[in-house]
mmCIF file of C-alpha atoms in Angstrom:
data_model
loop_
_atom_site.group_PDB
_atom_site.id
_atom_site.type_symbol
_atom_site.label_atom_id
_atom_site.label_comp_id
_atom_site.label_asym_id
_atom_site.label_seq_id
_atom_site.Cartn_x
_atom_site.Cartn_y
_atom_site.Cartn_z
ATOM 1 C CA UNK O 1 22.641 85.912 -18.235
ATOM 2 C CA UNK O 2 25.829 84.089 -19.861
ATOM 3 C CA UNK O 3 26.134 82.063 -16.597
ATOM 4 C CA UNK O 4 22.675 80.985 -16.588
ATOM 5 C CA UNK O 5 22.619 80.018 -20.435
ATOM 6 C CA UNK O 6 25.896 77.937 -20.006
ATOM 7 C CA UNK O 7 24.547 76.358 -16.949
ATOM 8 C CA UNK O 8 21.138 75.445 -18.605
ATOM 9 C CA UNK O 9 23.079 74.013 -21.342
ATOM 10 C CA UNK O 10 25.314 71.820 -19.333
ATOM 11 C CA UNK O 11 22.266 70.555 -17.617
ATOM 12 C CA UNK O 12 20.563 69.919 -21.261
ATOM 13 C CA UNK O 13 23.828 68.107 -21.963
ATOM 14 C CA UNK O 14 23.551 65.702 -18.527
ATOM 15 C CA UNK O 15 20.013 65.127 -19.785
ATOM 16 C CA UNK O 16 21.311 63.912 -23.280
ATOM 17 C CA UNK O 17 23.956 61.510 -22.336
ATOM 18 C CA UNK O 18 22.406 60.518 -18.828
ATOM 19 C CA UNK O 19 23.599 61.449 -15.466
ATOM 20 C CA UNK O 20 26.149 58.633 -14.932
ATOM 21 C CA UNK O 21 27.984 59.628 -17.769
ATOM 22 C CA UNK O 22 27.600 63.161 -16.870
ATOM 23 C CA UNK O 23 29.122 62.989 -13.452
ATOM 24 C CA UNK O 24 32.259 60.676 -15.347
ATOM 25 C CA UNK O 25 32.395 63.682 -17.642
ATOM 26 C CA UNK O 26 32.390 66.500 -15.234
ATOM 27 C CA UNK O 27 34.975 64.782 -12.841
ATOM 28 C CA UNK O 28 37.509 64.225 -15.779
ATOM 29 C CA UNK O 29 37.076 67.982 -16.708
ATOM 30 C CA UNK O 30 37.111 69.961 -13.745
ATOM 31 C CA UNK O 31 39.469 67.880 -11.486
ATOM 32 C CA UNK O 32 41.879 70.249 -12.044
ATOM 33 C CA UNK O 33 39.715 73.521 -12.258
ATOM 34 C CA UNK O 34 38.678 72.334 -8.471
ATOM 35 C CA UNK O 35 42.432 72.009 -7.431
ATOM 36 C CA UNK O 36 43.329 75.936 -8.767
ATOM 37 C CA UNK O 37 40.240 77.140 -7.299
ATOM 38 C CA UNK O 38 40.878 75.866 -4.147
ATOM 39 C CA UNK O 39 44.638 77.000 -4.184
ATOM 40 C CA UNK O 40 43.299 80.163 -4.814
ATOM 41 C CA UNK O 41 40.642 80.223 -2.195
ATOM 42 C CA UNK O 42 43.488 79.435 0.427
ATOM 43 C CA UNK O 43 45.607 82.232 -0.912
ATOM 44 C CA UNK O 44 43.142 84.813 -0.413
ATOM 45 C CA UNK O 45 42.048 83.263 3.096
ATOM 46 C CA UNK O 46 45.826 83.609 4.080
ATOM 47 C CA UNK O 47 46.146 87.078 2.726
ATOM 48 C CA UNK O 48 43.006 88.124 4.153
ATOM 49 C CA UNK O 49 43.426 86.652 7.881
ATOM 50 C CA UNK O 50 41.375 83.466 6.565
ATOM 51 C CA UNK O 51 38.173 85.786 6.489
ATOM 52 C CA UNK O 52 35.403 84.320 3.989
ATOM 53 C CA UNK O 53 32.571 86.699 2.759
ATOM 54 C CA UNK O 54 29.464 86.153 0.815
ATOM 55 C CA UNK O 55 29.656 87.657 -2.358
ATOM 56 C CA UNK O 56 30.582 85.525 -5.541
ATOM 57 C CA UNK O 57 32.646 86.108 -9.027
ATOM 58 C CA UNK O 58 31.012 88.034 -11.540
ATOM 59 C CA UNK O 59 31.498 85.436 -13.982
ATOM 60 C CA UNK O 60 32.650 81.762 -14.014
ATOM 61 C CA UNK O 61 36.204 81.078 -14.206
ATOM 62 C CA UNK O 62 37.635 80.479 -17.662
ATOM 63 C CA UNK O 63 39.875 77.410 -18.096
ATOM 64 C CA UNK O 64 43.050 79.666 -19.282
ATOM 65 C CA UNK O 65 42.486 81.792 -15.899
ATOM 66 C CA UNK O 66 41.992 78.789 -13.761
ATOM 67 C CA UNK O 67 45.281 79.613 -11.695
ATOM 68 C CA UNK O 68 45.730 80.723 -8.369
ATOM 69 C CA UNK O 69 47.243 84.145 -9.197
ATOM 70 C CA UNK O 70 44.047 84.374 -11.725
ATOM 71 C CA UNK O 71 41.614 83.617 -8.902
ATOM 72 C CA UNK O 72 43.218 86.121 -6.385
ATOM 73 C CA UNK O 73 43.111 88.813 -9.094
ATOM 74 C CA UNK O 74 39.465 88.157 -10.119
ATOM 75 C CA UNK O 75 38.406 87.773 -6.321
ATOM 76 C CA UNK O 76 40.225 91.419 -5.754
ATOM 77 C CA UNK O 77 37.619 92.784 -8.437
ATOM 78 C CA UNK O 78 34.629 90.868 -7.058
ATOM 79 C CA UNK O 79 31.451 92.258 -5.622
ATOM 80 C CA UNK O 80 32.268 92.902 -2.303
ATOM 81 C CA UNK O 81 36.098 93.966 -2.812
ATOM 82 C CA UNK O 82 39.141 91.826 -1.711
ATOM 83 C CA UNK O 83 38.673 88.835 -0.061
ATOM 84 C CA UNK O 84 35.309 88.173 -1.319
ATOM 85 C CA UNK O 85 34.270 84.645 -1.430
ATOM 86 C CA UNK O 86 35.094 82.633 -4.657
ATOM 87 C CA UNK O 87 31.968 80.677 -5.629
ATOM 88 C CA UNK O 88 31.750 79.628 -9.567
ATOM 89 C CA UNK O 89 28.704 78.509 -10.802
ATOM 90 C CA UNK O 90 30.017 75.278 -12.474
ATOM 91 C CA UNK O 91 30.597 74.103 -9.137
ATOM 92 C CA UNK O 92 26.667 73.533 -8.391
ATOM 93 C CA UNK O 93 26.483 71.437 -11.633
ATOM 94 C CA UNK O 94 27.475 67.833 -9.886
ATOM 95 C CA UNK O 95 25.063 68.912 -7.104
ATOM 96 C CA UNK O 96 22.360 69.234 -9.554
ATOM 97 C CA UNK O 97 23.006 65.961 -10.873
ATOM 98 C CA UNK O 98 23.360 64.481 -7.801
ATOM 99 C CA UNK O 99 20.254 65.787 -7.255
ATOM 100 C CA UNK O 100 18.749 64.017 -9.570
ATOM 101 C CA UNK O 101 20.228 60.626 -8.652
ATOM 102 C CA UNK O 102 19.323 60.981 -4.928
ATOM 103 C CA UNK O 103 15.788 62.906 -5.111
ATOM 104 C CA UNK O 104 13.683 60.594 -7.577
ATOM 105 C CA UNK O 105 12.398 58.282 -4.598
ATOM 106 C CA UNK O 106 12.945 60.832 -1.839
ATOM 107 C CA UNK O 107 9.825 59.916 0.348
ATOM 108 C CA UNK O 108 11.016 56.124 0.313
ATOM 109 C CA UNK O 109 14.311 56.967 1.349
ATOM 110 C CA UNK O 110 13.353 59.333 4.135
ATOM 111 C CA UNK O 111 10.661 56.330 5.453
ATOM 112 C CA UNK O 112 12.612 53.062 4.953
ATOM 113 C CA UNK O 113 16.383 53.427 4.175
ATOM 114 C CA UNK O 114 17.599 56.908 5.902
ATOM 115 C CA UNK O 115 16.869 55.387 9.449
ATOM 116 C CA UNK O 116 19.215 52.299 8.612
ATOM 117 C CA UNK O 117 21.794 54.648 9.686
ATOM 118 C CA UNK O 118 20.234 55.745 13.110
ATOM 119 C CA UNK O 119 22.488 53.483 15.179
ATOM 120 C CA UNK O 120 25.532 55.807 13.631
ATOM 121 C CA UNK O 121 23.810 58.622 13.683
ATOM 122 C CA UNK O 122 23.296 57.972 17.620
ATOM 123 C CA UNK O 123 26.851 57.118 18.259
ATOM 124 C CA UNK O 124 28.064 60.165 16.371
ATOM 125 C CA UNK O 125 25.957 62.359 18.710
ATOM 126 C CA UNK O 126 26.926 61.019 21.638
ATOM 127 C CA UNK O 127 30.683 61.062 20.867
ATOM 128 C CA UNK O 128 30.479 64.834 19.905
ATOM 129 C CA UNK O 129 28.543 65.493 23.566
ATOM 130 C CA UNK O 130 27.426 68.995 21.963
ATOM 131 C CA UNK O 131 25.568 71.577 24.403
ATOM 132 C CA UNK O 132 22.136 73.047 23.632
ATOM 133 C CA UNK O 133 22.677 76.150 21.404
ATOM 134 C CA UNK O 134 25.839 75.043 19.835
ATOM 135 C CA UNK O 135 25.815 74.955 16.293
ATOM 136 C CA UNK O 136 26.433 71.894 13.972
ATOM 137 C CA UNK O 137 26.592 71.671 10.059
ATOM 138 C CA UNK O 138 25.658 68.199 8.186
ATOM 139 C CA UNK O 139 26.998 67.872 5.180
ATOM 140 C CA UNK O 140 24.886 65.816 2.784
ATOM 141 C CA UNK O 141 21.800 65.634 5.127
ATOM 142 C CA UNK O 142 19.502 64.103 2.875
ATOM 143 C CA UNK O 143 16.149 63.917 4.414
ATOM 144 C CA UNK O 144 17.564 65.348 7.363
ATOM 145 C CA UNK O 145 16.901 62.295 9.724
ATOM 146 C CA UNK O 146 20.387 63.246 11.851
ATOM 147 C CA UNK O 147 19.598 67.050 11.679
ATOM 148 C CA UNK O 148 16.444 66.136 13.286
ATOM 149 C CA UNK O 149 17.879 63.946 16.003
ATOM 150 C CA UNK O 150 20.368 66.814 16.751
ATOM 151 C CA UNK O 151 18.023 69.780 16.499
ATOM 152 C CA UNK O 152 15.506 67.393 19.440
ATOM 153 C CA UNK O 153 18.682 67.611 21.429
ATOM 154 C CA UNK O 154 19.124 71.712 21.577
ATOM 155 C CA UNK O 155 21.448 72.205 18.879
ATOM 156 C CA UNK O 156 21.424 75.087 16.303
ATOM 157 C CA UNK O 157 21.474 73.029 12.714
ATOM 158 C CA UNK O 158 22.272 73.206 9.502
ATOM 159 C CA UNK O 159 22.238 71.292 6.815
ATOM 160 C CA UNK O 160 23.469 71.201 3.184
ATOM 161 C CA UNK O 161 22.446 68.495 0.339
ATOM 162 C CA UNK O 162 21.783 68.361 -3.736
ATOM 163 C CA UNK O 163 18.517 67.152 -3.335
ATOM 164 C CA UNK O 164 15.368 69.689 -3.393
ATOM 165 C CA UNK O 165 13.266 66.448 -2.531
ATOM 166 C CA UNK O 166 15.109 65.440 0.424
ATOM 167 C CA UNK O 167 15.636 68.788 1.660
ATOM 168 C CA UNK O 168 11.737 69.250 1.533
ATOM 169 C CA UNK O 169 11.604 66.316 3.591
ATOM 170 C CA UNK O 170 13.869 67.717 6.002
ATOM 171 C CA UNK O 171 12.115 70.999 6.165
ATOM 172 C CA UNK O 172 8.947 69.410 7.529
ATOM 173 C CA UNK O 173 11.215 67.308 10.190
ATOM 174 C CA UNK O 174 12.796 69.811 11.550
ATOM 175 C CA UNK O 175 11.454 73.243 10.697
ATOM 176 C CA UNK O 176 13.447 75.347 12.907
ATOM 177 C CA UNK O 177 16.999 73.991 10.996
ATOM 178 C CA UNK O 178 18.941 76.017 7.904
ATOM 179 C CA UNK O 179 18.516 73.702 4.970
ATOM 180 C CA UNK O 180 20.377 74.736 1.838
ATOM 181 C CA UNK O 181 20.798 73.172 -1.849
ATOM 182 C CA UNK O 182 24.230 73.357 -2.758
ATOM 183 C CA UNK O 183 27.863 71.950 -3.336
ATOM 184 C CA UNK O 184 29.911 70.170 -0.955
ATOM 185 C CA UNK O 185 33.086 71.763 -2.315
ATOM 186 C CA UNK O 186 31.470 75.397 -2.271
ATOM 187 C CA UNK O 187 29.602 75.428 1.102
ATOM 188 C CA UNK O 188 27.545 78.632 1.345
ATOM 189 C CA UNK O 189 28.589 79.625 5.069
ATOM 190 C CA UNK O 190 31.274 81.716 6.239
ATOM 191 C CA UNK O 191 34.511 80.635 7.790
ATOM 192 C CA UNK O 192 34.580 79.501 11.656
ATOM 193 C CA UNK O 193 30.613 79.255 11.429
ATOM 194 C CA UNK O 194 29.871 75.800 13.429
ATOM 195 C CA UNK O 195 31.107 73.753 16.877
ATOM 196 C CA UNK O 196 30.914 70.859 14.588
ATOM 197 C CA UNK O 197 30.506 69.598 10.738
ATOM 198 C CA UNK O 198 29.333 66.031 10.002
ATOM 199 C CA UNK O 199 29.157 64.045 6.872
ATOM 200 C CA UNK O 200 27.661 60.586 6.698
ATOM 201 C CA UNK O 201 28.416 59.011 3.528
ATOM 202 C CA UNK O 202 28.633 62.024 1.781
ATOM 203 C CA UNK O 203 32.240 62.913 0.810
ATOM 204 C CA UNK O 204 32.619 60.173 -1.835
ATOM 205 C CA UNK O 205 29.897 61.759 -3.621
ATOM 206 C CA UNK O 206 31.973 64.755 -4.347
ATOM 207 C CA UNK O 207 33.853 65.538 -7.469
ATOM 208 C CA UNK O 208 36.929 66.182 -5.097
ATOM 209 C CA UNK O 209 36.305 64.711 -1.713
ATOM 210 C CA UNK O 210 39.311 66.063 0.076
ATOM 211 C CA UNK O 211 38.493 69.517 -1.356
ATOM 212 C CA UNK O 212 35.018 68.968 -0.131
ATOM 213 C CA UNK O 213 36.254 67.969 3.294
ATOM 214 C CA UNK O 214 38.569 70.609 3.444
ATOM 215 C CA UNK O 215 36.019 73.560 3.030
ATOM 216 C CA UNK O 216 34.056 71.375 5.802
ATOM 217 C CA UNK O 217 37.177 72.075 7.927
ATOM 218 C CA UNK O 218 37.103 75.722 6.738
ATOM 219 C CA UNK O 219 33.341 75.816 8.206
ATOM 220 C CA UNK O 220 33.763 74.789 11.477
ATOM 221 C CA UNK O 221 35.488 76.710 14.266
ATOM 222 C CA UNK O 222 39.124 76.514 15.287
ATOM 223 C CA UNK O 223 39.904 73.566 16.813
ATOM 224 C CA UNK O 224 36.002 71.824 16.511
ATOM 225 C CA UNK O 225 35.257 68.364 15.485
ATOM 226 C CA UNK O 226 34.705 67.313 12.014
ATOM 227 C CA UNK O 227 33.441 64.212 11.383
ATOM 228 C CA UNK O 228 33.352 61.421 8.422
ATOM 229 C CA UNK O 229 31.175 58.484 8.396
ATOM 230 C CA UNK O 230 31.476 55.955 5.421
ATOM 231 C CA UNK O 231 31.104 52.504 4.417
ATOM 232 C CA UNK O 232 33.509 49.936 6.240
ATOM 233 C CA UNK O 233 35.326 47.704 4.355
ATOM 234 C CA UNK O 234 33.774 46.204 1.465
ATOM 235 C CA UNK O 235 34.247 42.514 2.958
ATOM 236 C CA UNK O 236 32.634 43.654 6.106
ATOM 237 C CA UNK O 237 28.779 43.358 6.974
ATOM 238 C CA UNK O 238 26.014 41.854 4.633
ATOM 239 C CA UNK O 239 24.637 45.167 3.353
ATOM 240 C CA UNK O 240 28.038 45.942 1.397
ATOM 241 C CA UNK O 241 27.400 42.614 -0.684
ATOM 242 C CA UNK O 242 23.466 43.697 -1.560
ATOM 243 C CA UNK O 243 24.464 47.267 -2.436
ATOM 244 C CA UNK O 244 27.143 45.529 -4.651
ATOM 245 C CA UNK O 245 24.384 43.444 -6.586
ATOM 246 C CA UNK O 246 24.249 46.870 -8.689
ATOM 247 C CA UNK O 247 27.577 46.571 -10.022
ATOM 248 C CA UNK O 248 27.062 44.533 -13.032
ATOM 249 C CA UNK O 249 24.256 46.910 -13.978
ATOM 250 C CA UNK O 250 26.233 49.918 -13.623
ATOM 251 C CA UNK O 251 28.721 48.670 -16.188
ATOM 252 C CA UNK O 252 31.871 50.231 -14.752
ATOM 253 C CA UNK O 253 30.183 53.399 -14.259
ATOM 254 C CA UNK O 254 30.204 54.882 -10.885
ATOM 255 C CA UNK O 255 28.308 57.452 -8.585
ATOM 256 C CA UNK O 256 31.050 57.773 -6.293
ATOM 257 C CA UNK O 257 34.442 59.500 -6.818
ATOM 258 C CA UNK O 258 37.400 57.528 -8.186
ATOM 259 C CA UNK O 259 39.270 58.581 -4.843
ATOM 260 C CA UNK O 260 36.562 56.912 -2.534
ATOM 261 C CA UNK O 261 37.761 53.264 -2.744
ATOM 262 C CA UNK O 262 40.993 54.404 -0.946
ATOM 263 C CA UNK O 263 38.736 55.722 2.025
ATOM 264 C CA UNK O 264 37.778 52.384 3.083
ATOM 265 C CA UNK O 265 41.293 50.674 3.084
ATOM 266 C CA UNK O 266 43.324 50.646 5.968
ATOM 267 C CA UNK O 267 44.258 53.752 7.552
ATOM 268 C CA UNK O 268 42.504 55.570 4.390
ATOM 269 C CA UNK O 269 40.321 58.081 6.989
ATOM 270 C CA UNK O 270 43.268 59.130 8.376
ATOM 271 C CA UNK O 271 44.929 60.214 5.507
ATOM 272 C CA UNK O 272 42.016 61.596 4.032
ATOM 273 C CA UNK O 273 41.711 64.010 6.904
ATOM 274 C CA UNK O 274 45.334 64.672 6.502
ATOM 275 C CA UNK O 275 45.213 65.563 3.161
ATOM 276 C CA UNK O 276 42.141 67.816 3.742
ATOM 277 C CA UNK O 277 44.203 69.944 6.361
ATOM 278 C CA UNK O 278 42.495 68.764 9.204
ATOM 279 C CA UNK O 279 44.124 67.904 12.285
ATOM 280 C CA UNK O 280 45.068 65.541 15.668
ATOM 281 C CA UNK O 281 43.712 64.373 17.830
ATOM 282 C CA UNK O 282 42.044 61.593 15.453
ATOM 283 C CA UNK O 283 39.489 59.217 16.720
ATOM 284 C CA UNK O 284 38.780 56.486 14.005
ATOM 285 C CA UNK O 285 36.141 53.428 14.703
ATOM 286 C CA UNK O 286 33.512 51.421 13.607
ATOM 287 C CA UNK O 287 29.674 51.382 14.074
ATOM 288 C CA UNK O 288 27.950 47.923 13.642
ATOM 289 C CA UNK O 289 24.619 48.107 12.640
ATOM 290 C CA UNK O 290 21.765 46.645 11.461
ATOM 291 C CA UNK O 291 19.383 47.214 8.339
ATOM 292 C CA UNK O 292 16.024 45.802 9.545
ATOM 293 C CA UNK O 293 12.777 45.712 7.188
ATOM 294 C CA UNK O 294 9.406 44.353 7.931
ATOM 295 C CA UNK O 295 8.970 42.798 4.144
ATOM 296 C CA UNK O 296 11.103 42.199 1.489
ATOM 297 C CA UNK O 297 9.148 44.415 -0.798
ATOM 298 C CA UNK O 298 9.617 47.428 2.014
ATOM 299 C CA UNK O 299 13.546 46.459 1.756
ATOM 300 C CA UNK O 300 13.451 46.964 -1.922
ATOM 301 C CA UNK O 301 11.741 50.021 -1.814
ATOM 302 C CA UNK O 302 14.552 51.074 0.455
ATOM 303 C CA UNK O 303 17.182 50.200 -1.702
ATOM 304 C CA UNK O 304 15.674 50.952 -4.869
ATOM 305 C CA UNK O 305 15.801 54.778 -3.366
ATOM 306 C CA UNK O 306 19.367 55.471 -3.403
ATOM 307 C CA UNK O 307 21.302 57.174 -6.101
ATOM 308 C CA UNK O 308 23.231 54.004 -7.240
ATOM 309 C CA UNK O 309 19.627 52.298 -8.189
ATOM 310 C CA UNK O 310 18.606 55.629 -10.087
ATOM 311 C CA UNK O 311 21.910 55.278 -11.967
ATOM 312 C CA UNK O 312 21.751 51.693 -12.698
ATOM 313 C CA UNK O 313 17.874 52.075 -13.741
ATOM 314 C CA UNK O 314 18.947 54.857 -16.085
ATOM 315 C CA UNK O 315 21.313 52.136 -17.468
ATOM 316 C CA UNK O 316 18.637 49.229 -17.726
ATOM 317 C CA UNK O 317 15.144 49.511 -15.938
ATOM 318 C CA UNK O 318 13.790 49.971 -12.605
ATOM 319 C CA UNK O 319 12.424 46.463 -12.992
ATOM 320 C CA UNK O 320 15.723 44.882 -13.778
ATOM 321 C CA UNK O 321 17.185 46.783 -10.495
ATOM 322 C CA UNK O 322 14.043 45.505 -8.317
ATOM 323 C CA UNK O 323 14.790 42.133 -9.413
ATOM 324 C CA UNK O 324 18.461 42.540 -8.568
ATOM 325 C CA UNK O 325 17.604 43.626 -5.155
ATOM 326 C CA UNK O 326 15.404 40.730 -4.722
ATOM 327 C CA UNK O 327 17.772 38.265 -5.510
ATOM 328 C CA UNK O 328 20.802 39.914 -3.466
ATOM 329 C CA UNK O 329 18.280 40.059 -0.388
ATOM 330 C CA UNK O 330 16.878 36.877 -0.132
ATOM 331 C CA UNK O 331 19.339 34.999 1.882
ATOM 332 C CA UNK O 332 18.760 37.570 4.551
ATOM 333 C CA UNK O 333 14.491 37.126 4.733
ATOM 334 C CA UNK O 334 13.630 35.451 7.979
ATOM 335 C CA UNK O 335 11.285 32.811 8.610
ATOM 336 C CA UNK O 336 8.596 35.626 9.883
ATOM 337 C CA UNK O 337 9.061 37.344 6.315
ATOM 338 C CA UNK O 338 11.157 40.080 7.825
ATOM 339 C CA UNK O 339 14.755 40.823 6.560
ATOM 340 C CA UNK O 340 17.730 41.904 8.373
ATOM 341 C CA UNK O 341 21.186 42.006 7.465
ATOM 342 C CA UNK O 342 24.391 43.440 8.802
ATOM 343 C CA UNK O 343 26.051 46.845 8.342
ATOM 344 C CA UNK O 344 29.537 48.405 8.872
ATOM 345 C CA UNK O 345 30.533 51.847 8.779
ATOM 346 C CA UNK O 346 33.534 53.657 10.171
ATOM 347 C CA UNK O 347 33.935 57.047 11.203
ATOM 348 C CA UNK O 348 36.919 59.409 11.866
ATOM 349 C CA UNK O 349 36.336 62.540 14.189
ATOM 350 C CA UNK O 350 39.130 65.237 13.361
ATOM 351 C CA UNK O 351 39.699 68.800 14.305
ATOM 352 C CA UNK O 352 39.389 72.103 12.328
ATOM 353 C CA UNK O 353 42.771 73.737 11.821
#
């Protein structure tokens, strides 16, 4: 009961100060705890032959015990015995906050915006060349468009996301898939479970992106592909300028990790994969896409459904966010009233160790 009370208290705190400030607070407060937790998990896995089990610690790790030695000691006494999976309730708090940001216009995201990534989805599916019956985990799966495309190819698909609302749509689209609410840094799957793990614009929203990608690598089978797809360089593509239109409204606050900017720099994805413990061969490339909408109003609906738009609306108002998006999109309105703009994404395909 104590854990639930503490978690509810933190969520009340989030509602009081605003989701954007809460995320900044959590990232600062828990960055050290994430590092200690992951060091402990690696030590446990090394000692137990890399095995992960399904049990969690009976209570959260306190500030003075967040050390590798303390975590190892408590894991040995966790339900399930030595080697049990270390899972701490406060890891879910960031996921719950992101769920609020990304779930506020779930249907608009699913119907309008998620499909703008379809070219990237098709590219990655083609490069993975998985066969029917193989397993795939999509991290930050959103409303499940990529998961649905993979499921239609006969793959056994699992997905994890912070938003219940988005996952409800994903389950409608791909009823045979296994979708779960969870946190990127603490995936609820045993090690070595998947033939491939993908993440589309996901890891930059983790409190600790390197820890999240490292966890994804452990969920994959040895040598299996682990894919990261993120925005291309900020100067590449029209869409980056449109998304940046909300920056003045966010007033320095951010919905992504402070580490996210480095990922889009030259060599950033390769360094990211190496820091997370993934191994060669590495394949790095770009995907050029076109965002296309039948009208300006539809384009605004799509962009207003993003988590950054919710964060900006929290600070200002939804009407102000709408006007900012309308102004940014007007240069891309064509004579027939449609809206078309270029977008560039970059990807890396690495291998699980």
